[in-house]
Amino acid sequence: MKNLLILGAGTSGTMMSNALRKALPQGQWNISIVDFEDTHYYQPGFLFLPFDLYTPKQLKRDIKDFIPKGVNLIQQKIDRIEKEKNMVLLQNGENIFYDILVIATGCNIAPEEIEGMQGPSWHKTIFDFYTFEGAKNLRDKLKHWEGGKLVVHISEMPIKCPVAPLEFAFLCDSFFADKKMRDKVEITYVTPMSGAFTKPVATKELSYLLEQKNIKIVPDFNIEKVDTDNNKIIDYGGQEVEYDLLVTVPTNMGDEMTLRSGFGDELNYVPTNKFTLQSKVKENIFVIGDATDLPASKAGSVAHFQSDTLTENIQLFIAGKPLKESFDGHSNCFIETGNGKALLIDFNYDQEPVKGTFPIPGIGPLRLLKESRINHLGKRAFKWIYWNILITGKPIPFVSSRMKIAGKEINTSE
Amino acid sequence: MNEKTLAGFCIRCNDQGYLTDLAQWNKEVAVEIAKEEGIDMTNKHWEVIDYLQDQCRKEVAITIRKVGKSGIVNIKEFYQLFPKGPLKTASKIAGIPKPVSCI
Ligand SMILES: Cc1cc2nc3c(=O)[nH]c(=O)nc-3n(C[C@H](O)[C@H](O)[C@H](O)COP(=O)(O)OP(=O)(O)OC[C@H]3O[C@@H](n4cnc5c(N)ncnc54)[C@H](O)[C@@H]3O)c2cc1C
């Protein structure tokens, strides 16, 4: 018997355990998966929890419920990988040997990376919404907050779901308007990028949103520290932004397990071939989802598209055949814009988001790069799709892993 | 796409003045772009430019943290060399694309 080991049972690991159990013969391959959590969180719901649009209960399921029969779930913390020995060391001292390893340990916030962020003000006047705790505490804060300067802030790139902070700012606008206190809240969006939108078509199509929602933008802001005595954030160039309530996305980092294993980059991401998903660390180690260092978005939908490439490539690897360079960086995500509307974007490594129809070319029903009510319903339906289709390793109807050109308004003159 | 003559060289760039082909880059062109940004190039500037181009050729996403850990400059020094949005200014002078997010 050979052993395939998956590290992490979040979105990507769970998906791979389902796909690989179907793809690899039971009699030849043992499959195990390790995660220290008991709970599988629906992370996209963390965006809505602060506004009481989802209850905490809707976002939590038992991790066990999604691991298929024939896959062995090990509930332990991973200490490190010893790649020369093809072995993973668990925190309880146990060793697991593998023939093939899949790293799916994701990424998480690291507020300790920014001076002053995680002090006594953490979850009092400074909040994150990228963790279950953060989103829940922020919900409690927003319930009674009386208004003032609200700063929505990205510490540094890359972050998972890069549009979530902008969506958060949009939802704040509707939330406070609904509470009849929009005039008491000044919303500022602070980003290290050169703007809220950086791609040409999106900039042209979407820049009206900030103005319409009266959201001030501070671009090119690379935070150095939080001055909690004076309630302001300060960047390396000396720029300062004052806040009464700071909602930040701290630095995102891969799990320290990769650091202990001796191969993570400066943010603990695993060097990975961007087309095949084989690691650059060793040939029998593969990587998927947020744990990779790929220049693709870190999102559940991306992990879903990657899972097709990875499942095929693991089978090719076992057969001793060349791997397929089939992952094209495809990403597809809804962007909530508030007031019951949303946008949808579909893009890959080479093609920036453009207007068009999705998923059926010329028909839709979803509209790309354009606000609509049906896109919003799509975003809300994503929760059902996530629990019932995505992580169970089933294909999403009409949506292919590789990005489709048909149905998109692509200007080929440039 | 625009064409532009800098230091006697005809180069292609996008609407924001970023070169679209690193192969068209040379030091004379870089000095001209730097001037437009109000920067006088020193040895330290060139070292940073060299590093950024190297990362770009390796297809590594460039972040301010990476530059800070490059061993060439720390982030404060990077700001002193290229004030106001150092990553985008330095990228422009280096002839590589501006760092972008997904939209
Ligand atoms: C606020 C927010 C909104 C989002 N919105 C969207 C959206 O609208 N659409 C979308 O597609 N995506 C969205 N995402 C992103 C999406 O949730 C992630 O990209 C996706 O969950 C990544 O899956 P993953 O398996 O790579 O990582 P994860 O799902 O985070 O799983 C990693 C797992 O590894 C485990 N692990 C890590 N280290 C260890 C260790 N040392 N030992 C044992 N176990 C370990 C963790 O416990 C975890 O279960 C959003 C994310 C956030 C935070």
Coordinates of C-alpha atoms and ligand atoms in Angstrom, one line a residue, chain A residues 7-15 34-48 63 74-80 90-91 103-109 128-131 135 160-165 167 249 252 254-258 260 288-292 297-304 306 331-335 379 382 386 390-391, ligand 1:
Chain A
L7 CA -2.0 18.6 5.2
G8 CA -5.0 20.8 6.2
A9 CA -8.7 20.0 6.0
G10 CA -10.1 23.5 5.0
T11 CA -11.5 24.3 1.6
S12 CA -8.7 22.9 -0.5
G13 CA -7.8 19.8 1.6
T14 CA -11.4 18.7 2.0
M15 CA -12.0 19.1 -1.7
V34 CA -4.4 16.2 9.1
D35 CA -6.0 19.3 10.7
F36 CA -6.0 20.4 14.3
E37 CA -9.4 22.2 14.1
D38 CA -12.7 20.5 14.8
T39 CA -14.6 23.1 12.9
H40 CA -14.8 23.8 9.2
Y41 CA -15.6 27.5 8.8
Y42 CA -17.3 29.1 5.8
Q43 CA -14.8 31.9 5.6
P44 CA -16.7 33.9 2.9
G45 CA -19.4 34.3 5.5
F46 CA -17.0 36.3 7.8
L47 CA -17.7 39.3 5.5
F48 CA -21.4 39.2 6.4
I63 CA -14.8 19.1 9.9
I74 CA -6.0 12.8 12.0
Q75 CA -6.9 15.7 14.4
Q76 CA -3.4 16.9 15.3
K77 CA -1.3 20.0 14.9
I78 CA 1.4 19.6 12.2
D79 CA 4.9 20.4 13.5
R80 CA 6.9 20.1 10.3
L90 CA 3.0 15.9 14.3
Q91 CA 3.0 17.9 17.5
I103 CA 0.0 20.9 1.3
A104 CA -3.3 22.7 1.9
T105 CA -2.6 24.6 5.1
G106 CA -4.0 27.9 3.9
C107 CA -3.1 31.3 5.3
N108 CA -4.1 33.3 8.3
I109 CA -3.8 36.8 9.7
D128 CA -10.2 42.1 11.9
F129 CA -13.0 40.3 10.1
Y130 CA -10.8 37.5 8.6
T131 CA -11.3 35.2 11.6
A135 CA -16.0 38.9 12.7
K160 CA -6.8 36.1 0.7
C161 CA -10.0 37.3 -1.1
P162 CA -8.4 40.6 -2.0
V163 CA -11.7 42.3 -2.7
A164 CA -13.2 41.5 0.7
P165 CA -12.0 44.7 2.4
E167 CA -16.8 44.8 0.0
V249 CA -6.9 43.2 7.3
N252 CA -1.7 37.4 5.8
G254 CA 1.1 30.9 5.6
D255 CA 1.3 28.5 8.6
E256 CA 4.7 28.5 10.4
M257 CA 4.8 24.8 9.7
T258 CA 6.5 25.7 6.4
R260 CA 9.9 25.0 10.6
I288 CA -3.0 23.9 -3.4
G289 CA -5.0 26.9 -2.3
D290 CA -3.9 29.8 -0.1
A291 CA -0.7 28.0 1.0
T292 CA 0.9 28.5 -2.5
S297 CA -6.0 35.2 -6.1
K298 CA -6.2 33.4 -2.8
A299 CA -9.9 32.3 -2.9
G300 CA -12.1 29.2 -2.6
S301 CA -13.1 29.4 -6.2
V302 CA -9.5 29.4 -7.3
A303 CA -8.8 26.4 -5.1
H304 CA -11.7 24.7 -6.8
Q306 CA -6.8 24.2 -9.0
S331 CA -10.5 33.1 -10.6
N332 CA -14.2 33.9 -10.3
C333 CA -15.6 36.0 -7.5
F334 CA -18.6 38.0 -6.5
I335 CA -18.1 41.4 -5.1
K379 CA -23.1 35.5 -3.9
F382 CA -22.4 30.6 -2.9
Y386 CA -19.8 25.8 -0.9
L390 CA -17.5 22.9 -3.8
I391 CA -15.8 21.1 -0.9
Ligands
LIG1 C1 -13.5 37.4 4.9 C2 -13.3 36.4 3.8 C3 -14.1 36.4 2.7 C4 -13.8 35.5 1.7 N1 -14.7 35.5 0.6 C5 -14.5 34.6 -0.4 C6 -15.4 34.5 -1.5 O1 -16.4 35.3 -1.6 N2 -15.2 33.6 -2.5 C7 -14.1 32.7 -2.4 O2 -14.0 31.9 -3.3 N3 -13.2 32.8 -1.4 C8 -13.4 33.7 -0.4 N4 -12.5 33.7 0.7 C9 -11.3 32.9 0.6 C10 -11.5 31.4 1.0 O3 -12.1 31.3 2.2 C11 -10.1 30.8 1.1 O4 -9.3 31.1 -0.1 C12 -10.1 29.3 1.1 O5 -10.8 28.9 2.3 C13 -8.7 28.7 1.1 O6 -8.7 27.3 1.3 P1 -7.5 26.6 1.9 O7 -7.9 25.2 2.0 O8 -6.3 26.9 1.0 O9 -7.2 27.2 3.3 P2 -8.2 27.1 4.6 O10 -9.6 26.8 4.2 O11 -7.9 28.2 5.4 O12 -7.7 25.7 5.3 C14 -6.4 25.6 5.9 C15 -6.6 24.5 6.9 O13 -5.3 24.1 7.4 C16 -5.3 23.9 8.8 N5 -3.9 24.0 9.3 C17 -3.1 25.1 9.0 N6 -1.9 24.9 9.7 C18 -2.0 23.7 10.3 C19 -1.1 23.0 11.2 N7 0.1 23.4 11.5 N8 -1.6 21.8 11.7 C20 -2.8 21.3 11.4 N9 -3.7 22.0 10.6 C21 -3.3 23.2 10.1 C22 -6.3 24.9 9.3 O14 -6.8 24.6 10.5 C23 -7.3 25.0 8.2 O15 -8.4 24.1 8.5 C24 -12.8 34.6 1.8 C25 -11.9 34.6 2.9 C26 -12.2 35.5 3.9 C27 -11.3 35.5 5.1

